[in-house]
Short mmCIF file of C-alpha atoms in Angstrom, two decimals:
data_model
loop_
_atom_site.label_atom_id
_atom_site.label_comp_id
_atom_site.label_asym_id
_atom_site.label_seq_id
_atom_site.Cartn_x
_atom_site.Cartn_y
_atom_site.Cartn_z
CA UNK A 1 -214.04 -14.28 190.13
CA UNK A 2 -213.53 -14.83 186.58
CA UNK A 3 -209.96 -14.30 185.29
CA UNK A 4 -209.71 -12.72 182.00
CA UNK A 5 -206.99 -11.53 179.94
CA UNK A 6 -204.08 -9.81 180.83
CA UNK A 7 -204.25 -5.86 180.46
CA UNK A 8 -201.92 -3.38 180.81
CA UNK A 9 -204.18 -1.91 183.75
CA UNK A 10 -205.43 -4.96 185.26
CA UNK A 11 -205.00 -5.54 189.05
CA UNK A 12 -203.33 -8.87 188.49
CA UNK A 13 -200.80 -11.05 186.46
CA UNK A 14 -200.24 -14.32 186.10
CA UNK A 15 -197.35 -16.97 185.48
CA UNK A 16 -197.41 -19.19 182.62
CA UNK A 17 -196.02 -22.33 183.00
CA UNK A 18 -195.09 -24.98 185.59
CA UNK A 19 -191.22 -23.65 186.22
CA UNK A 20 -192.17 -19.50 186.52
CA UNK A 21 -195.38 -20.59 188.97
CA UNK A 22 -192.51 -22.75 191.14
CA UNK A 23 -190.44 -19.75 191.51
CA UNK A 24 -192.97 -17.62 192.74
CA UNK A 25 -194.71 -19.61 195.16
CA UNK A 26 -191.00 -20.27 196.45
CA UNK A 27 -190.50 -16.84 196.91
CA UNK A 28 -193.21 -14.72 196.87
CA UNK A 29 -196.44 -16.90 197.86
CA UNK A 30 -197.77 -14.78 199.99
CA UNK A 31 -198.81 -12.99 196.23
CA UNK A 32 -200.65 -15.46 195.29
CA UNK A 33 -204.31 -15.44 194.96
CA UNK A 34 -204.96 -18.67 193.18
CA UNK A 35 -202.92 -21.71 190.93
CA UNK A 36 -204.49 -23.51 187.82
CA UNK A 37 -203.42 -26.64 186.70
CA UNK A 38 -204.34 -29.02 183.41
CA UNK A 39 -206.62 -31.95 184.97
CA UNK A 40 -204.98 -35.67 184.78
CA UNK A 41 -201.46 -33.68 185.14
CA UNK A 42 -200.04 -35.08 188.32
CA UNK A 43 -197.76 -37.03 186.80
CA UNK A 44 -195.53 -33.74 185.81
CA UNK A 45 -193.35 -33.44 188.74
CA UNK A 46 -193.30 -29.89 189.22
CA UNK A 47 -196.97 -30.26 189.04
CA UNK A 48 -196.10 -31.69 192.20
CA UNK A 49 -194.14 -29.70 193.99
CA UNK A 50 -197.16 -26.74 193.32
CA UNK A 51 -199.64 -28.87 194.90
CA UNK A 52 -197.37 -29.44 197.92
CA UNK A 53 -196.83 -25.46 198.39
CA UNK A 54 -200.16 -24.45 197.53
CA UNK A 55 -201.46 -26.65 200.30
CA UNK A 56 -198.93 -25.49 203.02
CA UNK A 57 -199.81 -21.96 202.01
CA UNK A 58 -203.51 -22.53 201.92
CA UNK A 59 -203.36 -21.39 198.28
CA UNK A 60 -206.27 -22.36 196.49
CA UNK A 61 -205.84 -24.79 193.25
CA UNK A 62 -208.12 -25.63 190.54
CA UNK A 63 -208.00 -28.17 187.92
CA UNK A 64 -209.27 -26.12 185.08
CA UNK A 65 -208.30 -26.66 181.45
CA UNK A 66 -210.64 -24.13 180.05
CA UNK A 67 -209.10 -20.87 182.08
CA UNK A 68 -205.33 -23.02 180.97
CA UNK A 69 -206.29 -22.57 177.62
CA UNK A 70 -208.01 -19.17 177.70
CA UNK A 71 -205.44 -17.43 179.42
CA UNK A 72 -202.47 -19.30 177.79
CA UNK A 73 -203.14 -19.59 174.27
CA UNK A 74 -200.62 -22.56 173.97
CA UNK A 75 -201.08 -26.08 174.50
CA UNK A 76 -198.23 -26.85 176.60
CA UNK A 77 -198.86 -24.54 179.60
CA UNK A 78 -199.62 -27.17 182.59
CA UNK A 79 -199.64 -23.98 185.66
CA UNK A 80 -200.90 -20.83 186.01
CA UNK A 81 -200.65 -18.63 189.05
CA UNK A 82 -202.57 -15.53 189.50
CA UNK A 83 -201.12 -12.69 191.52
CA UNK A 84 -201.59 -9.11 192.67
CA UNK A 85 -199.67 -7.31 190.93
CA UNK A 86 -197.10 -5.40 193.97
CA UNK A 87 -194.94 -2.11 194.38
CA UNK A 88 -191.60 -2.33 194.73
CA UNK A 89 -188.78 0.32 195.22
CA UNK A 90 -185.02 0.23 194.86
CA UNK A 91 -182.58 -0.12 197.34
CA UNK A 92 -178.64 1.07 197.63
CA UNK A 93 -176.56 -1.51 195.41
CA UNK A 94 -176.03 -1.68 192.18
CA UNK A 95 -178.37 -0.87 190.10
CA UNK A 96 -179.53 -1.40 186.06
CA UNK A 97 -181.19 1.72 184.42
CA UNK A 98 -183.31 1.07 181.38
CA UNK A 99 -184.35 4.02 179.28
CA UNK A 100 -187.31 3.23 177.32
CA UNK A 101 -187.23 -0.59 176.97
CA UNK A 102 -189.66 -1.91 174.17
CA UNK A 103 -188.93 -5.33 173.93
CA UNK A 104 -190.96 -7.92 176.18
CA UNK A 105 -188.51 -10.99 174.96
CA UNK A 106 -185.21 -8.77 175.97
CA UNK A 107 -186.57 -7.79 179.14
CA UNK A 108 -186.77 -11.80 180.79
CA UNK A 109 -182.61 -12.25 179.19
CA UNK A 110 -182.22 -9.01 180.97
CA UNK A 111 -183.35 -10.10 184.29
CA UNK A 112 -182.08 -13.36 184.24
CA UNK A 113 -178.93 -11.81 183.53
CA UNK A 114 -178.85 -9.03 186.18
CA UNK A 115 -179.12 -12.20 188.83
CA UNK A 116 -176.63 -13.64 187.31
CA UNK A 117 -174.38 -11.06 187.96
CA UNK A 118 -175.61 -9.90 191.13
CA UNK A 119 -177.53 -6.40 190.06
CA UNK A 120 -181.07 -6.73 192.03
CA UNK A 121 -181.76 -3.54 191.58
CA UNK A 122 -183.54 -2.48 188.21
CA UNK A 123 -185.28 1.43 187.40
CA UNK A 124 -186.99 1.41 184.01
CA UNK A 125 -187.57 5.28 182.91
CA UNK A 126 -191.03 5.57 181.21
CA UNK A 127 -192.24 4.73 178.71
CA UNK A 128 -191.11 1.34 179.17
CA UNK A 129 -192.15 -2.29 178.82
CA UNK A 130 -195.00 -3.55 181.16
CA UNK A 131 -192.89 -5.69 183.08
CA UNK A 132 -195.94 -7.72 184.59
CA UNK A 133 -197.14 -8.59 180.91
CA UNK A 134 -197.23 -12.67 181.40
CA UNK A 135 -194.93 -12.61 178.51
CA UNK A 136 -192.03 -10.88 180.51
CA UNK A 137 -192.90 -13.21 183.73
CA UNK A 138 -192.29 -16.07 180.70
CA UNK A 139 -188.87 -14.92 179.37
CA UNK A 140 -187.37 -13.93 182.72
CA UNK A 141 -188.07 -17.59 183.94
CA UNK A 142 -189.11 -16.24 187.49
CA UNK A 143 -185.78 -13.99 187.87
CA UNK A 144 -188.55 -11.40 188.09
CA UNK A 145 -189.52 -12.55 192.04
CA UNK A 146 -185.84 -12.04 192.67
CA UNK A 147 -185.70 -8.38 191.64
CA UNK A 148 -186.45 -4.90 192.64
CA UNK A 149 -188.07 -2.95 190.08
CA UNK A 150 -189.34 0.55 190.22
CA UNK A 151 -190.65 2.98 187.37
CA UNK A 152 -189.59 6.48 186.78
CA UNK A 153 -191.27 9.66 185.04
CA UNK A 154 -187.87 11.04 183.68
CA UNK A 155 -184.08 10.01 184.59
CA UNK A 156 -183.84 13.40 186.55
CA UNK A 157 -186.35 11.77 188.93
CA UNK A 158 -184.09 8.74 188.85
CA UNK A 159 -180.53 10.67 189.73
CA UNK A 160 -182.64 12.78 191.86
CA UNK A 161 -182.85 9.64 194.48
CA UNK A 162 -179.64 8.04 194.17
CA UNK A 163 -177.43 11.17 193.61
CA UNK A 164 -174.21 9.62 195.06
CA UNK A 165 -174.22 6.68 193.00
CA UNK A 166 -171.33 6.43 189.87
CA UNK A 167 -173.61 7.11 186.42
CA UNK A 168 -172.03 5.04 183.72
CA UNK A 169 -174.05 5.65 179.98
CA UNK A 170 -173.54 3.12 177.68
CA UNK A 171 -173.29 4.95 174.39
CA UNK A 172 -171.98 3.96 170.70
CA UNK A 173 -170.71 7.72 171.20
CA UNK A 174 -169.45 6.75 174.53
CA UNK A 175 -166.22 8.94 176.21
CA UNK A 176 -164.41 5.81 176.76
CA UNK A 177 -163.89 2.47 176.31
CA UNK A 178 -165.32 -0.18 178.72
CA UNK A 179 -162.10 -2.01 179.17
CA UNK A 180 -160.18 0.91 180.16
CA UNK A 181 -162.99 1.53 182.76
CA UNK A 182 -162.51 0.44 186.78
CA UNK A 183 -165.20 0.99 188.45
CA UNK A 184 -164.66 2.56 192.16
CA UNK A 185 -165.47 -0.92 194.57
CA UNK A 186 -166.42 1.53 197.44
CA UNK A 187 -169.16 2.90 195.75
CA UNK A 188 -172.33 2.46 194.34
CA UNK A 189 -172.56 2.38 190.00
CA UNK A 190 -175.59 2.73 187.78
CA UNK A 191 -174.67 1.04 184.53
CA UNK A 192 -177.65 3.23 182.07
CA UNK A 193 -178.98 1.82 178.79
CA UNK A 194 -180.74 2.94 175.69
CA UNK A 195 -183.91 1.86 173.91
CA UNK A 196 -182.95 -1.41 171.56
CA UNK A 197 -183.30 0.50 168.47
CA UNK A 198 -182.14 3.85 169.36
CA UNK A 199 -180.07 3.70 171.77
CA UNK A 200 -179.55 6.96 174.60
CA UNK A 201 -180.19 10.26 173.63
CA UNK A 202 -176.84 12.48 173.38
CA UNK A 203 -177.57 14.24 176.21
CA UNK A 204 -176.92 11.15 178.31
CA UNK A 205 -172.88 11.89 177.23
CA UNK A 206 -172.93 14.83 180.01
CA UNK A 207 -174.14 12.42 183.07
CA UNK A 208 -170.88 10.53 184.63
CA UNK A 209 -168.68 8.43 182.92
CA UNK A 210 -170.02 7.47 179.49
CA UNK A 211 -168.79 4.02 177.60
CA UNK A 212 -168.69 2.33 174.71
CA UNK A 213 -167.99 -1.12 174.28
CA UNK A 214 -166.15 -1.56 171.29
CA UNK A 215 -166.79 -3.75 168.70
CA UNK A 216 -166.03 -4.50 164.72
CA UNK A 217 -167.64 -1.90 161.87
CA UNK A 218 -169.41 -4.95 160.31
CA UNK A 219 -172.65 -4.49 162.37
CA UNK A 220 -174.29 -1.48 163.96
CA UNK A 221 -174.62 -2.14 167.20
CA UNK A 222 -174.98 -5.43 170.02
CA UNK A 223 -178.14 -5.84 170.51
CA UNK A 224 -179.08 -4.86 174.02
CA UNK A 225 -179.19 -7.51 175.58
CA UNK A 226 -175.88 -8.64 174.61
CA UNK A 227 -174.53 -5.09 175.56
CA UNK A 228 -176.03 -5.29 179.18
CA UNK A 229 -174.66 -8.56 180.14
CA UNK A 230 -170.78 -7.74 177.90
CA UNK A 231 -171.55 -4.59 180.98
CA UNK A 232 -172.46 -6.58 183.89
CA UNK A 233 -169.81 -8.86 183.50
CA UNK A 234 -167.07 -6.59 183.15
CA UNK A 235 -168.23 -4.65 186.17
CA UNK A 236 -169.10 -7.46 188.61
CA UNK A 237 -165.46 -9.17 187.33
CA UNK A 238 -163.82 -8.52 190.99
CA UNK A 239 -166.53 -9.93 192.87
CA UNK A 240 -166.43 -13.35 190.36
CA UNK A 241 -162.56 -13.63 188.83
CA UNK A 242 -160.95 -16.02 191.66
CA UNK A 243 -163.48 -18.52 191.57
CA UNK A 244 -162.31 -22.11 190.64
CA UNK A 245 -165.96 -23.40 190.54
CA UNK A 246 -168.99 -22.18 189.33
CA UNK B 1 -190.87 -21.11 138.02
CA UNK B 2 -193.14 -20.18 141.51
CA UNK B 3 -191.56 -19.51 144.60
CA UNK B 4 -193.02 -21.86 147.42
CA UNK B 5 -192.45 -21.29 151.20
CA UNK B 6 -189.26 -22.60 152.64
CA UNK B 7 -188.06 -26.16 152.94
CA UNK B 8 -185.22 -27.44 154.27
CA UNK B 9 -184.49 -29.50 151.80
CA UNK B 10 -185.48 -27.20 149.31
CA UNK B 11 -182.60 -25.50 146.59
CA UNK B 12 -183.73 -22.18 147.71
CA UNK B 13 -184.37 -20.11 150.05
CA UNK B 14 -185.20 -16.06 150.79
CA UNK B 15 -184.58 -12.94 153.17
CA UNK B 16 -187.60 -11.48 154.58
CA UNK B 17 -187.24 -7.37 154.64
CA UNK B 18 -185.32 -4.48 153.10
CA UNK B 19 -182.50 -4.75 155.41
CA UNK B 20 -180.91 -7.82 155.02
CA UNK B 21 -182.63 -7.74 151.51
CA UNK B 22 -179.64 -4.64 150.93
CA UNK B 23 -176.87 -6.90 152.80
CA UNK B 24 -177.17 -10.04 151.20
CA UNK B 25 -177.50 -8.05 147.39
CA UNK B 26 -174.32 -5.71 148.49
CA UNK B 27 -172.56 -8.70 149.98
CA UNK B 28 -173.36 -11.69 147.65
CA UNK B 29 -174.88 -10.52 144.55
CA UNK B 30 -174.16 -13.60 142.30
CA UNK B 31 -176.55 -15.25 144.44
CA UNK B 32 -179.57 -13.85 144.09
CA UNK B 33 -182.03 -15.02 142.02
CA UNK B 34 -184.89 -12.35 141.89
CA UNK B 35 -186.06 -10.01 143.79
CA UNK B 36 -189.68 -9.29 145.01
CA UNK B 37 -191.02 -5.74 145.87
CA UNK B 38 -194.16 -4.46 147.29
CA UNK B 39 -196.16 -2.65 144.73
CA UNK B 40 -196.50 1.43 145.22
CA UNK B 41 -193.78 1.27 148.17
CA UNK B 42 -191.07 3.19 145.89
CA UNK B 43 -190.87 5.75 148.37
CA UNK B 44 -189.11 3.81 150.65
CA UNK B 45 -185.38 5.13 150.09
CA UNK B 46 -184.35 0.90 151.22
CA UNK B 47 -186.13 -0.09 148.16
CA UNK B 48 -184.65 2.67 145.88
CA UNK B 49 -181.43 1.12 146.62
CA UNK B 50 -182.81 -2.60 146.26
CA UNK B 51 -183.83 -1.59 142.66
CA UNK B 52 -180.40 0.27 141.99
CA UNK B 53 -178.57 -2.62 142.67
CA UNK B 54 -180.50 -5.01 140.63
CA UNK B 55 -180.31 -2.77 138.26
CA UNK B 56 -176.48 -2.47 138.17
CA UNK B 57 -176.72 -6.51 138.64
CA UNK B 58 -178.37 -7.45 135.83
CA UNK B 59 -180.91 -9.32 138.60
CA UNK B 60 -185.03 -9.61 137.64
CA UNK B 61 -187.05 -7.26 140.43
CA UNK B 62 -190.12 -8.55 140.37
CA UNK B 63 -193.43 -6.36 141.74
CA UNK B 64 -195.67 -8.89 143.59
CA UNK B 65 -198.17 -7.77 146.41
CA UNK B 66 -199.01 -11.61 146.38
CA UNK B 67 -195.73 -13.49 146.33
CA UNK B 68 -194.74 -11.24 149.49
CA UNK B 69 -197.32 -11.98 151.36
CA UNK B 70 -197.70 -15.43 150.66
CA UNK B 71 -193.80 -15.90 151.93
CA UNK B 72 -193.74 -13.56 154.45
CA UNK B 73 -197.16 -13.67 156.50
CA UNK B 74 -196.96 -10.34 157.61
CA UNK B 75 -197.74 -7.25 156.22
CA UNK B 76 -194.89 -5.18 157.15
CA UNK B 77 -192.31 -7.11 155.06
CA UNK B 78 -191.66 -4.77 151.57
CA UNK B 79 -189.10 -7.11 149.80
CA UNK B 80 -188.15 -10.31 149.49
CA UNK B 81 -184.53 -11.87 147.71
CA UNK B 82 -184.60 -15.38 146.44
CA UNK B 83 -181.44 -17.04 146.48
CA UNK B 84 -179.52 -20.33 146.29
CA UNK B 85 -178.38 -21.90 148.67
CA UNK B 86 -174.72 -22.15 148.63
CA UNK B 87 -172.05 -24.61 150.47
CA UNK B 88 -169.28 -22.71 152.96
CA UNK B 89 -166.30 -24.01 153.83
CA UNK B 90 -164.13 -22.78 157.13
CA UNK B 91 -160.86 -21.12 156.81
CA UNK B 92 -158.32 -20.92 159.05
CA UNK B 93 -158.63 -18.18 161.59
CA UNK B 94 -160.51 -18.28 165.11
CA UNK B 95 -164.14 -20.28 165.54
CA UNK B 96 -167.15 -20.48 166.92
CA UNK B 97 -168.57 -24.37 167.12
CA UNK B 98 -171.54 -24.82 168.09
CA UNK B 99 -172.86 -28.37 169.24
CA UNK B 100 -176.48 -29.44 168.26
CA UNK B 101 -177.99 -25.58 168.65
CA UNK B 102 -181.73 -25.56 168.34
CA UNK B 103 -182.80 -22.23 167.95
CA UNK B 104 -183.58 -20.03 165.20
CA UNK B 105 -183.76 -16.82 167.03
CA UNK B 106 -180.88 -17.51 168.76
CA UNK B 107 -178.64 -18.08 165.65
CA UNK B 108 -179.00 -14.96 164.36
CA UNK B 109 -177.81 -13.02 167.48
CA UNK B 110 -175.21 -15.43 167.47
CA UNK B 111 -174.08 -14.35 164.15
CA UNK B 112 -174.18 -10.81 164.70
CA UNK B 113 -172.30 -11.07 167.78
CA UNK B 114 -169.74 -13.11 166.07
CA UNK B 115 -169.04 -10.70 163.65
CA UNK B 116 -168.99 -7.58 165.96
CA UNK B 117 -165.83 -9.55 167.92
CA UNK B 118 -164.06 -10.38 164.60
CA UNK B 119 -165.33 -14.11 164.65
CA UNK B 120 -165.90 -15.31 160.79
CA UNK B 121 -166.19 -19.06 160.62
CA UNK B 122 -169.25 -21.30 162.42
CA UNK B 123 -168.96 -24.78 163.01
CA UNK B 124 -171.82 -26.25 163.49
CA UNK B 125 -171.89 -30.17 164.63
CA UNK B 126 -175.37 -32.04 163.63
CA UNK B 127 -178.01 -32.25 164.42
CA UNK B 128 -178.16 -28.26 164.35
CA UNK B 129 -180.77 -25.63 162.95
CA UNK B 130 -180.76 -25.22 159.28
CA UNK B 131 -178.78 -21.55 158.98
CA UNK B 132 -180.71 -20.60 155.40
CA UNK B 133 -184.26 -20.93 156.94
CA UNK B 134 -185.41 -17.52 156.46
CA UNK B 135 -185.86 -16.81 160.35
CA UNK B 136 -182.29 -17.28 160.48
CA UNK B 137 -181.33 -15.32 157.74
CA UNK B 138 -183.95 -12.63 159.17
CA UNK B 139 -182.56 -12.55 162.72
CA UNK B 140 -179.47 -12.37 161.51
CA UNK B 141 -179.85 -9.30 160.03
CA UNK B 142 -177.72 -9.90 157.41
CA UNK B 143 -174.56 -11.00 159.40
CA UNK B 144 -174.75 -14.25 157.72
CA UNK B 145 -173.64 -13.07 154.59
CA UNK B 146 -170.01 -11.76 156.36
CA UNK B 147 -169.75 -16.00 158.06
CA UNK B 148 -168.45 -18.85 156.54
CA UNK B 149 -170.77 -21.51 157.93
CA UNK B 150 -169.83 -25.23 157.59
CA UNK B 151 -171.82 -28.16 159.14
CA UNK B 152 -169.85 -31.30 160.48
CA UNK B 153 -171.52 -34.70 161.62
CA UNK B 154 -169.49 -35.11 164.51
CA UNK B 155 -166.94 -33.09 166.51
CA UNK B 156 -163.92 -35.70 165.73
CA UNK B 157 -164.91 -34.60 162.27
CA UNK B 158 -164.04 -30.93 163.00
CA UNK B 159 -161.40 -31.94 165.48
CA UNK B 160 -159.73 -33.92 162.78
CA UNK B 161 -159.81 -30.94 160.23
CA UNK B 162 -158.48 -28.74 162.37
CA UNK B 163 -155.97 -30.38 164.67
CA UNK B 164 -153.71 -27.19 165.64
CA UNK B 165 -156.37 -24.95 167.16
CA UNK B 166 -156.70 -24.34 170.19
CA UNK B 167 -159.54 -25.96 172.26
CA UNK B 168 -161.94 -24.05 174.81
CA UNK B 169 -165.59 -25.96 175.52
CA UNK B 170 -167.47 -23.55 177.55
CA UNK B 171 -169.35 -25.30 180.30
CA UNK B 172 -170.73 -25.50 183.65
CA UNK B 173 -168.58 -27.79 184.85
CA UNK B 174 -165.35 -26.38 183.21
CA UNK B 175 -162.17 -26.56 184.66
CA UNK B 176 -160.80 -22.83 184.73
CA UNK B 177 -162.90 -19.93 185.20
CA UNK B 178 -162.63 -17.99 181.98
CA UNK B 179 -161.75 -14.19 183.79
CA UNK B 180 -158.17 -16.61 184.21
CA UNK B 181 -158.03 -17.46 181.07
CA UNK B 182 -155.22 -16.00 178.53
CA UNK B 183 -155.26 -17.08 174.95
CA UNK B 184 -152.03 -17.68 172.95
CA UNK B 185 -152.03 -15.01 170.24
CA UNK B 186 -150.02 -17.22 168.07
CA UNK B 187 -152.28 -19.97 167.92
CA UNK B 188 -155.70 -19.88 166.39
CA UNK B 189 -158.56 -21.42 168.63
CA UNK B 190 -162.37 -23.11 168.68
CA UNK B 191 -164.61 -21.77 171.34
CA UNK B 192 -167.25 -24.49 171.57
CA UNK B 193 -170.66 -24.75 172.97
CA UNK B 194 -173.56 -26.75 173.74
CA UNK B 195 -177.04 -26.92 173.12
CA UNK B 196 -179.35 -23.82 174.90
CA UNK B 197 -181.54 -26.59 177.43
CA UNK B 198 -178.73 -29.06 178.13
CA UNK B 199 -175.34 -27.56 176.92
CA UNK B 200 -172.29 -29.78 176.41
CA UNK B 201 -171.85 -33.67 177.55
CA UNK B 202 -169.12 -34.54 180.11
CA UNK B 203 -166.95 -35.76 177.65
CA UNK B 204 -165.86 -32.52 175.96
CA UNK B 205 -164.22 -31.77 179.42
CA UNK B 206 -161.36 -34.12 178.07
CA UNK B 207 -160.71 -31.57 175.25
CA UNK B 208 -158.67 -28.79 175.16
CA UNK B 209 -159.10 -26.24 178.41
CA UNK B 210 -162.36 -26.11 179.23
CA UNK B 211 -163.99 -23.06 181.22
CA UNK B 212 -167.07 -22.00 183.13
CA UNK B 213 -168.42 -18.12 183.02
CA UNK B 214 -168.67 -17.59 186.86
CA UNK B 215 -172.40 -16.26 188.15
CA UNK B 216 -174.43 -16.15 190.71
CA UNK B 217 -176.26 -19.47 191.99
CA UNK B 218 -179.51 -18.10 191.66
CA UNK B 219 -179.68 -18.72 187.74
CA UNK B 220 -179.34 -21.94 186.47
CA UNK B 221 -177.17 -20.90 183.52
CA UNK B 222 -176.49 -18.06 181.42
CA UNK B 223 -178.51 -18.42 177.67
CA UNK B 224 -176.66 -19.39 174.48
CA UNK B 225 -175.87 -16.12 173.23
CA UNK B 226 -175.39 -14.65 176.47
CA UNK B 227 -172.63 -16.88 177.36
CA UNK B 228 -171.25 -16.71 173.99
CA UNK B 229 -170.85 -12.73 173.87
CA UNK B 230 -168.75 -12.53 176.87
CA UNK B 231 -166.63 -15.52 176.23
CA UNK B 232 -166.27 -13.63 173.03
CA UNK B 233 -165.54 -10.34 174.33
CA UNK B 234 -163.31 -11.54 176.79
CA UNK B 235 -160.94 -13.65 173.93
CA UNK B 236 -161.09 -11.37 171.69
CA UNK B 237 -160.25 -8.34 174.45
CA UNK B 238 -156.35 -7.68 173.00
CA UNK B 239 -158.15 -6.28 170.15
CA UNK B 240 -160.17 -3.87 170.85
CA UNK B 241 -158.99 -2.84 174.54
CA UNK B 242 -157.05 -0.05 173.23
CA UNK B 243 -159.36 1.42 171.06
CA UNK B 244 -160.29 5.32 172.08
CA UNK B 245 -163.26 5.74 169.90
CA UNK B 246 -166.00 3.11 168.59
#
């Protein structure tokens, strides 16, 4: 079978790159149909480490510079791994709502991000970002394998299935301001976010407990990114403030 | 006298777009050379104030289909400033330093960040990205015309201006997690940090108190401007913690 370009509707994905294809045969092999590498490569030492994994998971690999070069476009891509693309569905926890994401490049600094802080748990409400593009596998540096992450028609849907959790909006209008916020430990919070460039609908002002996080006049907004993890860090503080060492 | 694309070493350099077009001519008219506009595009209300301010500004507004495209490469750019390049110098007043940063797109959330938390003087120690390319000064959405930006060959040479601030390198291996941190509100202080891939050397653990953002293990390290918005948040909290509305 011929792999081709990735579409939005294709059965499959692929990594791109030596460090995202590492990840996911570390932790989700068992998705794996099949690993390219660059030919005369085996000096790269992650290059490697692939070859090791692929073998002990009878995962085929094939030297193939021509479906490297097709599929990645770039001339520094020495692995790609082609997988089914899977389900997944949240679990209790913590949880990250995105509302309309559009950016492919924000969406990798998101995940990454969420891991850092502990939130495995992400809902994007459509329409929203492709999250199995190759381009979001790329920016989220395989912090994609270590998520949950599960689509909804409308946010309804989404409060519909986790009604008991805490909804916190994060609004420019928000009610109040993030450091005056604690959040209740025994519980479970959603921390909801707007589209980059527009941000949540007013509506969003009636669910929970909505926030801003305040910042000078000189500039419109943080960009979302920079909002989301400014969130996460506040929220997850308790679980992370009487470390000594990273 | 033609307008070639950008150089680092050339005397000029331009903004790409209405937006930061309108900052930098609101902001720092005395430095703008001319001004390019799409032809037929006066219906664009960012443009009716582009040619309202040149007007008031005694600056040329030139109408040039080809210049535009020939700088900016895409079609959906509609003006274009040129301006020279000017030399910053710090003030007193809290910093940011950053150490050998590589990356364009980076330095432009950076900025914008910086200004949301109050944060108006850069350090940068060289080697560094060149601040006036125009994918800076694009990314930055205009922020960079708020910043005083000032490039230093070595840190001793920004150490030795600035002897009474306060010192904070943000690293892995920091000393004191930052959530312990308090800042002396008399004193003025440098946050510092490292290159995105390999972030500070060792030897900026012997300055000042240097501190680690806590996260989980599963991430190798926060990005740049990641790390940099919630170390900025967090020192700049005593500000804005009160605040009731945005």
């Amino acid at each position: 079978m011929k792999i081709k370009a990735y579409k939005k509707d294709a059965e499959y994905t692929y990594t791109l790159g030596v460090f995202e294809t590492i990840e996911l045969l570390k932790n989700k092999p068992e998705l794996v149909w099949r690993v390219y590498i660059k030919s005369n490569s085996y000096k790269n030492s992650g290059l490697k480490i692939i070859a090791q994994i692929c073998q002990e998971q009878h995962i085929e690999l094939i030297e193939s510079d021509h479906t490297i070069e097709k599929l990645s476009k770039k001339e520094n891509c020495f692995a790609i791994a082609v997988i089914k693309k899977y389900q997944m569905t949240l679990q209790e926890g913590n949880h990250v709502v995105l509302v309309n994401p559009g950016d492919m490049g924000n969406m990798g600094t998101i995940m990454r991000t969420m891991l850092g802080f502990h939130y495995r748990n992400l809902a994007i409400i459509r329409p929203g970002v492709d999250i199995f593009d190759p381009r979001v596998l790329r920016s989220s540096m395989g912090a994609i394998f270590h998520l949950r992450v599960e689509y909804f028609d409308s946010f309804a849907d989404y409060i519909e299935r986790f009604p008991d959790h805490d909804i916190y909006p994060l609004m420019l209008k928000g009610a109040k301001n993030i450091h005056q916020v604690q959040k209740d430990p025994k519980r479970n919070h959603s921390l909801i976010f707007g589209n980059e460039s527009s941000g949540l609908p007013d509506d969003y002002l009636d669910y929970g407990q909505s926030i801003f996080i305040p910042h000078s006049h000189q500039i419109d907004s943080l960009n979302l990114s920079m909002a989301l993890g400014i969130t996460l860090a506040h929220f997850s503080k308790d679980e992370f403030k009487d470390r000594t060492v990273l």
